[in-house]
Coordinates of C-alpha atoms in Angstrom, one line a residue:
M1 CA 303.7 -107.6 158.5
K2 CA 302.1 -105.0 160.8
R3 CA 300.3 -103.4 157.8
L4 CA 299.1 -106.8 156.6
L5 CA 297.7 -107.6 160.0
S6 CA 296.0 -104.2 160.1
I7 CA 294.4 -104.9 156.7
L8 CA 293.3 -108.3 157.7
L9 CA 291.8 -107.0 160.9
S10 CA 289.9 -104.3 158.9
I11 CA 288.5 -107.0 156.6
L12 CA 287.3 -109.0 159.6
L13 CA 285.7 -106.0 161.1
I14 CA 283.9 -105.1 157.9
C15 CA 282.6 -108.6 157.8
A16 CA 281.4 -108.4 161.4
V17 CA 279.8 -105.1 160.6
S18 CA 277.9 -106.4 157.6
V19 CA 276.4 -109.2 159.7
S20 CA 275.1 -106.7 162.2
V21 CA 273.8 -104.3 159.6
A22 CA 272.0 -107.1 157.8
A23 CA 270.2 -108.3 160.9
A24 CA 266.4 -108.1 160.5
P25 CA 264.1 -106.3 162.9
V26 CA 262.4 -108.5 165.4
D27 CA 259.3 -110.3 164.2
L28 CA 256.4 -109.4 166.5
E29 CA 254.7 -112.7 165.9
E30 CA 257.7 -114.7 167.0
T31 CA 258.7 -113.0 170.2
G32 CA 257.1 -115.6 172.5
D33 CA 256.9 -113.0 175.2
G34 CA 253.2 -112.6 175.3
V35 CA 250.5 -110.7 173.4
V36 CA 251.5 -107.6 171.4
I37 CA 249.3 -104.6 172.0
T38 CA 249.1 -101.7 169.5
S39 CA 248.2 -98.2 170.7
G40 CA 248.8 -95.2 168.5
D41 CA 252.4 -95.0 167.5
W42 CA 253.4 -97.9 169.8
S43 CA 253.4 -101.7 169.9
Y44 CA 254.2 -103.0 173.4
Q45 CA 254.0 -106.2 175.6
P46 CA 253.4 -106.8 179.3
L47 CA 256.5 -107.9 181.2
T48 CA 256.4 -111.0 183.4
N49 CA 256.6 -109.1 186.7
Y50 CA 255.2 -105.7 186.2
G51 CA 255.1 -103.0 183.5
Y52 CA 255.5 -102.9 179.8
K53 CA 258.2 -103.2 177.1
I54 CA 258.1 -101.1 173.9
V55 CA 258.3 -103.6 171.1
K56 CA 258.2 -101.2 168.1
Y57 CA 257.8 -97.5 167.3
L58 CA 255.2 -97.2 164.5
G59 CA 255.2 -93.5 164.1
E60 CA 257.1 -91.2 161.7
G61 CA 257.4 -88.0 163.8
P62 CA 260.9 -86.5 164.1
A63 CA 260.7 -85.7 167.9
V64 CA 259.7 -88.7 170.0
E65 CA 258.9 -88.8 173.7
L66 CA 258.8 -92.3 175.2
P67 CA 255.4 -93.0 176.9
Y68 CA 255.6 -93.0 180.7
A69 CA 253.1 -95.7 181.1
F70 CA 250.3 -97.8 179.5
A71 CA 247.2 -98.8 181.4
K72 CA 248.7 -97.3 184.6
Q73 CA 251.8 -99.6 184.3
Y74 CA 255.2 -98.1 183.7
V75 CA 257.2 -98.6 180.5
T76 CA 260.5 -99.9 181.8
E77 CA 262.1 -101.4 178.7
I78 CA 262.7 -100.9 175.0
A79 CA 263.0 -104.1 173.1
D80 CA 265.6 -105.2 170.5
Y81 CA 265.3 -103.3 167.2
A82 CA 262.3 -101.2 168.5
F83 CA 263.4 -98.2 166.4
Y84 CA 265.3 -100.1 163.7
Q85 CA 265.9 -98.0 160.6
K86 CA 263.5 -95.2 161.7
T87 CA 265.4 -92.6 159.7
S88 CA 262.7 -89.9 160.2
V89 CA 263.4 -89.8 164.0
T90 CA 265.7 -86.9 164.9
A91 CA 265.3 -86.7 168.7
V92 CA 264.3 -89.2 171.4
T93 CA 263.5 -88.3 175.0
L94 CA 263.5 -91.5 177.2
S95 CA 261.2 -91.5 180.2
S96 CA 262.2 -91.1 183.8
V97 CA 261.0 -94.6 184.7
L98 CA 262.7 -96.4 181.8
E99 CA 265.3 -98.9 183.0
T100 CA 266.6 -100.9 180.1
V101 CA 267.3 -100.3 176.4
D102 CA 267.9 -103.6 174.6
E103 CA 270.2 -104.6 171.8
Y104 CA 270.2 -102.6 168.6
A105 CA 267.2 -100.7 169.8
F106 CA 268.1 -97.6 167.6
H107 CA 270.2 -99.5 165.0
C108 CA 270.5 -97.6 161.7
C109 CA 268.5 -94.5 162.8
S110 CA 270.6 -92.4 160.6
G111 CA 268.6 -89.2 161.2
L112 CA 268.8 -89.4 165.0
Q113 CA 270.7 -86.4 166.4
K114 CA 269.7 -86.3 170.1
V115 CA 268.8 -88.7 172.9
V116 CA 267.8 -87.6 176.4
F117 CA 268.7 -90.0 179.3
Y118 CA 267.4 -90.1 182.9
P119 CA 269.0 -91.6 186.0
S120 CA 266.5 -94.5 186.0
I121 CA 268.3 -96.1 182.9
T122 CA 270.8 -98.6 184.1
S123 CA 271.4 -100.7 181.0
V124 CA 271.8 -100.3 177.3
G125 CA 272.3 -103.3 175.0
M126 CA 274.9 -104.2 172.4
G127 CA 274.8 -102.1 169.3
C128 CA 272.1 -99.9 170.8
F129 CA 273.1 -96.8 168.7
Y130 CA 275.0 -98.6 166.0
N131 CA 275.1 -96.7 162.7
C132 CA 273.4 -93.6 164.2
S133 CA 275.6 -91.5 162.0
S134 CA 274.0 -88.2 162.9
L135 CA 273.9 -88.8 166.7
S136 CA 275.8 -86.0 168.3
D137 CA 273.9 -85.0 171.5
V138 CA 273.7 -87.6 174.3
N139 CA 273.6 -86.8 178.0
L140 CA 274.8 -90.2 179.0
Q141 CA 276.4 -88.8 182.1
D142 CA 272.9 -88.3 183.5
S143 CA 272.1 -92.0 183.3
S144 CA 273.0 -94.9 185.7
V145 CA 274.4 -97.1 183.0
T146 CA 277.1 -99.6 184.2
V147 CA 278.4 -101.0 181.0
I148 CA 279.0 -99.5 177.5
P149 CA 278.6 -102.8 175.6
D150 CA 280.1 -104.0 172.3
Y151 CA 279.3 -101.8 169.3
C152 CA 277.1 -99.5 171.4
F153 CA 278.0 -96.3 169.6
A154 CA 279.8 -97.8 166.6
N155 CA 279.7 -95.5 163.5
S156 CA 277.8 -92.8 165.4
G157 CA 278.3 -89.0 165.0
L158 CA 279.4 -88.3 168.5
S159 CA 282.0 -85.5 169.0
D160 CA 282.1 -85.5 172.8
L161 CA 280.7 -87.7 175.5
Q162 CA 280.8 -88.1 179.3
L163 CA 280.4 -91.6 180.8
P164 CA 278.5 -91.7 184.1
D165 CA 280.2 -92.4 187.4
T166 CA 278.2 -95.7 187.6
C167 CA 280.0 -97.1 184.5
T168 CA 282.6 -99.8 185.1
S169 CA 283.3 -101.3 181.7
I170 CA 283.7 -100.4 178.0
G171 CA 283.1 -103.2 175.5
N172 CA 284.8 -104.3 172.3
Y173 CA 284.4 -101.9 169.4
A174 CA 282.0 -99.8 171.6
F175 CA 283.0 -96.7 169.7
Y176 CA 284.2 -98.3 166.5
Q177 CA 284.9 -95.9 163.7
C178 CA 283.6 -92.8 165.6
S179 CA 285.8 -90.6 163.5
S180 CA 284.3 -87.4 164.8
L181 CA 284.7 -88.3 168.5
Q182 CA 287.1 -85.8 169.9
S183 CA 286.5 -85.8 173.7
L184 CA 285.5 -88.7 176.0
L185 CA 285.4 -88.4 179.8
I186 CA 286.1 -91.8 181.4
P187 CA 285.5 -91.7 185.2
A188 CA 287.7 -93.5 187.7
S189 CA 284.8 -96.0 188.2
V190 CA 285.7 -97.7 184.8
T191 CA 288.1 -100.6 185.5
N192 CA 287.9 -102.5 182.3
I193 CA 288.3 -101.2 178.7
S194 CA 288.4 -103.7 175.8
D195 CA 291.4 -103.6 173.5
N196 CA 289.5 -102.4 170.4
A197 CA 287.0 -100.1 172.2
F198 CA 288.1 -97.1 170.2
Y199 CA 289.2 -98.7 166.9
G200 CA 289.1 -96.0 164.2
C201 CA 288.7 -93.1 166.7
D202 CA 291.6 -91.1 165.2
A203 CA 290.6 -87.7 166.6
L204 CA 290.0 -88.9 170.2
T205 CA 291.4 -87.3 173.3
I206 CA 290.6 -89.2 176.6
Y207 CA 289.8 -87.1 179.7
C208 CA 290.6 -89.2 182.8
Y209 CA 292.0 -89.2 186.3
S210 CA 295.6 -89.9 187.3
G211 CA 296.2 -93.5 188.0
S212 CA 292.9 -94.7 186.7
A213 CA 292.4 -97.6 184.3
A214 CA 291.6 -95.0 181.5
H215 CA 294.9 -93.2 182.2
T216 CA 296.8 -96.5 181.9
Y217 CA 294.9 -97.5 178.8
A218 CA 295.6 -94.1 177.1
V219 CA 299.3 -94.4 177.8
E220 CA 299.4 -98.1 176.5
K221 CA 297.4 -97.4 173.4
D222 CA 299.2 -94.0 172.7
I223 CA 295.9 -92.1 172.8
P224 CA 296.2 -88.4 173.7
F225 CA 294.8 -87.8 177.1
V226 CA 294.1 -85.0 179.6
L227 CA 294.3 -85.6 183.4
L228 CA 291.4 -84.0 185.2
D229 CA 291.2 -82.3 188.5
A230 CA 288.4 -84.0 190.4
D231 CA 287.5 -80.6 192.0
V232 CA 287.1 -78.7 188.7
Y233 CA 283.9 -79.1 186.7
F234 CA 281.2 -77.1 185.0
T235 CA 277.8 -76.9 186.8
K236 CA 275.2 -74.7 185.1
H237 CA 274.7 -72.0 182.4
S238 CA 272.8 -68.7 181.9
I239 CA 272.7 -65.8 179.5
S240 CA 272.9 -62.1 179.9
L241 CA 271.4 -59.6 177.4
N242 CA 273.9 -56.9 177.0
G243 CA 275.0 -55.2 173.8
D244 CA 275.8 -58.7 172.8
I245 CA 274.6 -62.0 174.2
V246 CA 276.8 -63.2 177.1
I247 CA 276.9 -66.9 177.8
N248 CA 277.7 -67.5 181.4
F249 CA 279.4 -70.8 182.3
Y250 CA 279.5 -71.7 186.1
V251 CA 282.4 -73.8 187.2
N252 CA 283.3 -75.5 190.5
V253 CA 286.9 -74.8 191.2
P254 CA 288.9 -74.6 194.5
D255 CA 289.1 -71.0 195.9
A256 CA 292.9 -71.3 196.2
Y257 CA 293.2 -71.5 192.4
V258 CA 291.1 -68.4 191.9
N259 CA 292.5 -66.3 194.8
S260 CA 296.0 -66.8 193.4
G261 CA 294.9 -65.9 189.9
R262 CA 295.9 -69.3 188.5
A263 CA 292.4 -70.3 187.1
K264 CA 290.9 -69.2 183.8
V265 CA 288.3 -70.3 181.3
D266 CA 289.2 -70.4 177.6
F267 CA 286.4 -70.3 175.1
S268 CA 286.3 -71.1 171.4
W269 CA 283.5 -71.1 168.7
T270 CA 283.3 -71.2 165.0
V271 CA 281.4 -69.0 162.6
D272 CA 281.2 -70.1 159.0
G273 CA 284.6 -71.9 159.3
V274 CA 286.4 -69.1 161.2
E275 CA 287.4 -69.8 164.8
Y276 CA 286.9 -67.2 167.5
T277 CA 288.4 -67.3 171.0
H278 CA 287.9 -65.5 174.3
S279 CA 289.4 -66.0 177.7
D280 CA 288.2 -65.0 181.2
T281 CA 290.4 -65.2 184.2
L282 CA 288.4 -66.1 187.3
A283 CA 288.3 -63.7 190.2
P284 CA 287.0 -63.9 193.7
D285 CA 284.1 -61.5 192.8
D286 CA 282.9 -64.1 190.2
K287 CA 281.9 -66.5 192.9
T288 CA 278.2 -67.4 193.1
S289 CA 276.1 -70.1 194.9
I290 CA 276.5 -72.4 191.9
G291 CA 280.1 -71.8 191.1
Y292 CA 282.4 -69.2 189.7
K293 CA 280.9 -67.4 186.7
A294 CA 282.9 -67.2 183.5
A295 CA 281.4 -65.0 180.8
C296 CA 281.8 -65.4 177.0
P297 CA 280.3 -62.6 174.8
V298 CA 279.0 -63.6 171.4
A299 CA 277.3 -61.4 168.7
I300 CA 273.6 -61.3 168.2
A301 CA 274.1 -63.3 165.0
E302 CA 276.1 -66.0 166.8
M303 CA 273.4 -67.2 169.1
T304 CA 273.4 -70.7 167.5
C305 CA 277.1 -71.1 167.7
G306 CA 278.2 -73.8 170.2
V307 CA 280.8 -72.2 172.5
T308 CA 283.3 -74.7 174.0
A309 CA 284.7 -73.9 177.4
K310 CA 287.7 -75.4 179.2
V311 CA 289.1 -74.6 182.6
L312 CA 292.8 -74.1 182.9
V313 CA 294.9 -73.9 186.0
D314 CA 298.5 -72.7 185.5
N315 CA 297.7 -72.8 181.8
A316 CA 297.0 -76.6 181.8
V317 CA 293.6 -77.9 180.9
C318 CA 292.1 -79.6 184.0
S319 CA 288.4 -80.0 183.1
F320 CA 286.3 -81.8 180.5
P321 CA 285.2 -79.4 177.8
D322 CA 281.7 -78.0 178.1
T323 CA 279.9 -76.8 174.9
Y324 CA 276.8 -74.6 175.1
S325 CA 275.0 -72.0 173.0
A326 CA 272.7 -69.1 173.7
V327 CA 270.0 -70.7 171.7
T328 CA 270.2 -73.9 173.9
Y329 CA 269.5 -71.8 177.0
A330 CA 266.8 -69.9 175.1
N331 CA 265.0 -73.1 174.1
K332 CA 265.3 -74.3 177.7
I333 CA 263.4 -71.2 178.8
L334 CA 260.7 -71.9 176.2
T335 CA 260.2 -75.6 176.6
D336 CA 261.7 -77.0 179.8
T337 CA 258.9 -77.7 182.3
D338 CA 261.3 -78.0 185.3
F339 CA 262.8 -74.6 184.4
A340 CA 259.4 -73.0 184.2
I341 CA 258.3 -74.4 187.6
S342 CA 261.6 -73.4 189.3
Y343 CA 261.4 -69.9 187.7
V344 CA 257.8 -69.2 188.7
E345 CA 258.5 -70.4 192.3
S346 CA 261.6 -68.2 192.5
E347 CA 259.8 -65.1 191.2
N348 CA 256.9 -65.7 193.6
N349 CA 259.4 -65.9 196.5
K350 CA 260.6 -62.4 195.4
G351 CA 257.1 -61.0 195.8
R352 CA 256.5 -60.9 192.0
N353 CA 253.8 -62.6 189.9
G354 CA 255.8 -65.7 188.8
D355 CA 253.4 -66.7 186.0
Q356 CA 253.4 -63.2 184.5
R357 CA 257.2 -63.0 184.8
L358 CA 257.6 -66.3 183.0
T359 CA 255.3 -65.1 180.2
Q360 CA 257.3 -61.9 179.8
L361 CA 260.6 -63.8 179.8
Q362 CA 259.4 -66.2 177.2
D363 CA 258.2 -63.4 175.0
L364 CA 261.5 -61.6 175.3
V365 CA 263.4 -64.9 174.4
K366 CA 261.2 -65.4 171.3
K367 CA 261.8 -61.9 170.1
M368 CA 265.5 -62.3 170.8
L369 CA 265.7 -65.5 168.7
D370 CA 263.8 -63.7 165.9
Y371 CA 266.2 -60.7 166.1
G372 CA 269.2 -63.1 166.0
S373 CA 267.8 -64.9 162.9
K374 CA 267.2 -61.7 161.0
A375 CA 270.7 -60.6 161.8
Q376 CA 272.1 -63.9 160.6
I377 CA 270.3 -63.5 157.3
R378 CA 271.1 -59.8 156.9
F379 CA 274.8 -60.4 157.5
N380 CA 275.0 -63.9 156.0
C381 CA 276.2 -65.4 159.3
N382 CA 275.7 -69.1 160.1
T383 CA 272.5 -69.1 158.0
D384 CA 272.3 -72.9 157.9
N385 CA 271.3 -72.8 161.6
L386 CA 268.9 -69.9 162.3
A387 CA 268.2 -69.0 165.9
N388 CA 264.5 -69.3 165.5
G389 CA 264.8 -72.7 163.7
G390 CA 263.5 -71.2 160.5
T391 CA 260.0 -71.1 161.8
T392 CA 257.4 -68.8 160.3
D393 CA 255.5 -68.8 163.5
F394 CA 257.5 -66.0 165.0
Y395 CA 256.9 -62.3 164.5
T396 CA 256.2 -60.9 161.1
G397 CA 254.4 -57.8 159.7
E398 CA 254.7 -54.1 159.6
V399 CA 255.6 -52.0 162.7
T400 CA 255.7 -48.3 163.5
I401 CA 259.1 -47.1 164.8
S402 CA 259.2 -43.5 165.9
S403 CA 262.4 -41.4 166.0
G404 CA 263.5 -38.7 168.4
A405 CA 266.9 -38.1 166.6
S406 CA 268.4 -34.6 166.5
D407 CA 269.4 -32.9 163.3
M408 CA 272.9 -34.3 163.2
E409 CA 274.1 -31.7 160.5
E410 CA 273.6 -28.6 162.7
Y411 CA 276.6 -26.5 164.0
L412 CA 279.3 -28.6 162.3
E413 CA 280.9 -25.8 160.2
D414 CA 282.6 -24.3 163.2
C415 CA 284.5 -27.6 163.9
G416 CA 285.4 -28.3 160.3
L417 CA 283.3 -31.5 160.0
E418 CA 280.5 -32.7 157.8
Y419 CA 278.0 -35.3 159.0
Y420 CA 278.2 -38.4 156.8
G421 CA 275.8 -40.8 158.6
T422 CA 275.0 -43.1 161.5
S423 CA 275.0 -46.8 161.6
V424 CA 274.4 -49.6 164.2
I425 CA 276.9 -52.4 164.4
Y426 CA 275.3 -55.8 165.2
L427 CA 278.2 -58.2 164.6
S428 CA 279.9 -57.4 167.9
K429 CA 278.7 -55.5 170.9
T430 CA 275.7 -53.6 169.6
T431 CA 277.2 -50.2 168.8
L432 CA 275.9 -46.8 167.7
R433 CA 278.4 -45.1 165.4
H434 CA 278.4 -41.5 164.0
Y435 CA 280.5 -40.9 160.9
Y436 CA 282.0 -37.6 159.8
K437 CA 284.1 -36.2 157.0
I438 CA 286.9 -33.7 158.0
K439 CA 286.3 -30.7 155.7
D440 CA 288.7 -28.3 157.4
S441 CA 291.4 -29.9 159.6
S442 CA 292.5 -26.6 161.0
K443 CA 289.1 -26.2 162.7
F444 CA 289.0 -29.7 164.0
T445 CA 291.3 -28.9 166.9
A446 CA 292.7 -31.0 169.7
E447 CA 290.4 -29.3 172.1
I448 CA 287.4 -30.3 170.1
K449 CA 288.6 -33.9 169.6
N450 CA 289.3 -34.3 173.3
G451 CA 285.9 -32.8 174.3
V452 CA 283.6 -35.3 172.6
T453 CA 281.3 -37.2 175.0
F454 CA 278.5 -39.8 174.8
N455 CA 276.2 -39.4 177.8
G456 CA 278.9 -37.6 179.7
E457 CA 281.7 -40.1 179.0
H458 CA 284.7 -39.0 176.9
V459 CA 285.1 -40.9 173.6
T460 CA 288.0 -40.9 171.1
Y461 CA 287.5 -41.1 167.4
G462 CA 288.4 -43.9 165.0
T463 CA 289.1 -43.8 161.3
K464 CA 287.6 -45.9 158.4
N465 CA 287.7 -45.4 154.6
G466 CA 288.7 -41.7 155.0
L467 CA 286.1 -41.0 157.6
I468 CA 286.3 -40.5 161.3
Y469 CA 283.7 -42.0 163.7
F470 CA 282.6 -41.9 167.4
D471 CA 281.1 -45.0 169.1
K472 CA 278.7 -45.7 171.8
P473 CA 279.3 -49.5 172.3
N474 CA 277.6 -52.3 174.2
I475 CA 274.0 -51.1 174.0
A476 CA 271.9 -53.5 176.1
A477 CA 268.5 -54.8 174.9
S478 CA 266.5 -52.4 177.1
Q479 CA 268.6 -49.4 176.0
L480 CA 268.1 -49.7 172.3
D481 CA 265.5 -46.9 172.5
T482 CA 267.7 -44.7 174.8
E483 CA 268.4 -41.3 173.2
Y484 CA 272.1 -41.0 173.9
V485 CA 273.3 -37.5 174.2
F486 CA 276.3 -36.9 171.9
V487 CA 278.3 -33.7 172.6
L488 CA 280.5 -32.3 169.9
N489 CA 282.1 -28.8 170.1
G490 CA 279.7 -28.0 173.0
H491 CA 276.6 -28.8 171.0
E492 CA 274.3 -31.7 172.0
Y493 CA 272.8 -34.2 169.6
Q494 CA 270.6 -37.1 170.7
Y495 CA 270.3 -40.4 168.8
S496 CA 269.2 -44.0 169.7
A497 CA 269.8 -47.3 168.1
L498 CA 266.1 -47.4 167.3
D499 CA 266.4 -44.1 165.5
Y500 CA 268.7 -45.9 163.1
S501 CA 266.1 -48.7 162.7
A502 CA 263.4 -46.1 162.1
L503 CA 265.5 -44.5 159.3
A504 CA 266.4 -47.8 157.7
Y505 CA 262.8 -48.9 157.9
S506 CA 261.5 -45.7 156.3
L507 CA 264.1 -45.4 153.5
D508 CA 263.6 -48.9 152.2
D509 CA 260.9 -48.9 149.6
A510 CA 260.8 -52.7 149.1
P511 CA 257.8 -54.6 150.4
Y512 CA 258.2 -55.8 154.0
S513 CA 258.0 -59.5 153.0
S514 CA 261.0 -59.2 150.7
S515 CA 263.1 -56.7 152.6
I516 CA 265.5 -58.2 155.2
T517 CA 266.5 -54.6 156.2
K518 CA 262.9 -53.9 157.2
Q519 CA 262.5 -57.2 158.9
L520 CA 265.7 -56.7 160.9
A521 CA 264.6 -53.2 161.9
A522 CA 261.3 -54.5 163.1
A523 CA 262.9 -57.4 165.0
V524 CA 265.2 -55.0 166.8
Y525 CA 262.2 -52.8 167.8
R526 CA 260.2 -55.8 169.1
Y527 CA 263.2 -57.1 171.0
N528 CA 263.6 -53.7 172.7
Q529 CA 260.0 -53.4 173.6
A530 CA 259.9 -56.9 175.2
A531 CA 263.1 -56.1 177.1
N532 CA 261.5 -52.9 178.4
V533 CA 258.6 -54.9 179.7
F534 CA 260.8 -57.6 181.3
F535 CA 263.3 -55.2 182.8
N536 CA 260.5 -52.7 183.8
E537 CA 261.9 -49.8 181.9

């Protein structure tokens, strides 16, 4: 009987869905709301009191920014079906004066992936993002929306979402058949959740607060849930350019948790179907003005990977997951006006030329993205999502890479070794590695083994495929051209990561345009030169 009721309910829902899907876009001639004005990509109408309402988007561009105003009057509303079936649209940035998004405004925008909200937005209509199957990036927590209405995100591609603290109610089938929805933060302000709000959300975990309506709902509906600590949450992000790319997550967490060693941040990310993890226990020294800093290193070729972070106290998750990538922060540096203004002001306050510093930083970031893309292609890593977006507008063409490397084959007979070659490892912390064959093990004594140094620091050897090797790991961006002094059996040899690039570049006879080896070598060189300028080295 239970199964029969479930089948009947599914049939009824399918019928209900078909009615909504078949609904036609609004007829501009029958609105009755006043004259329709067309300007460029937009049709709009004057509102009764003040301002304008977008009636229809007429353009075909993938990235859409909503107009701030027409004829010096704000655009405060988007009408029903304004973007109906605009499958070419992939991203929409709503304006900071927009207040209302009406029913089915983005219905069936199957290509829509990202929507940017502002605090001015207080209302979204029924079915607003219904059948937006690709929609995965929505900062709804930055809005002032009070109700998530019926069918609002039905059949969307959301994987995680935070509702704003202004929200009080979640409507019927609001997240209907959101099969990829894994994490939803429901604030304590929500007091009403409809019975079928999450029908078909089989992967969902609700993040909520103890004793809240969402907590009660999750228990009653047998939906997995995580109880949050109200004092634990992520604040901001940054990146550090070491031998790898370090994504820094800043988290607000009570000092008592950190001082007692009970708080940590667990990270996870996926590269070509393989999951990687990292954990960082928070320490008092990690405290900054914007929260405790937790660092997650990723390889150069992993800049586009979304890293998901969770805060744990006593090994229990107590924060909503936060997902961020190095390329997201890089694009913020390149395109975010607010970031640019803040950065220039900060640099000026330090007595530097803020505009010049911003230009240097943006140049470094572009070359970093190009470097990451070439590494992705060279090592076949996440190539369906290149760091530079696949653009041909970045850096191309021949370069001249000089080398100051020593003759690595000299003086080896006395220690029983034969130089095999040097490589640079890009798929972890950028590492310079010298390989050797053992020709006479009686000469390769313990004294020689234990006396090997890289820039004065003792290093031990590893083995691979019958060879031994010595590593200089974690070479930062501005140190790629540093001639590291390698001492073996009392003899000094110098070699830099760029010496390897110079050798790889010169030995490859293929044309530059068809040689990913040459392109990667050139990208490493450009990245280092930009880092030297930015870090004043």
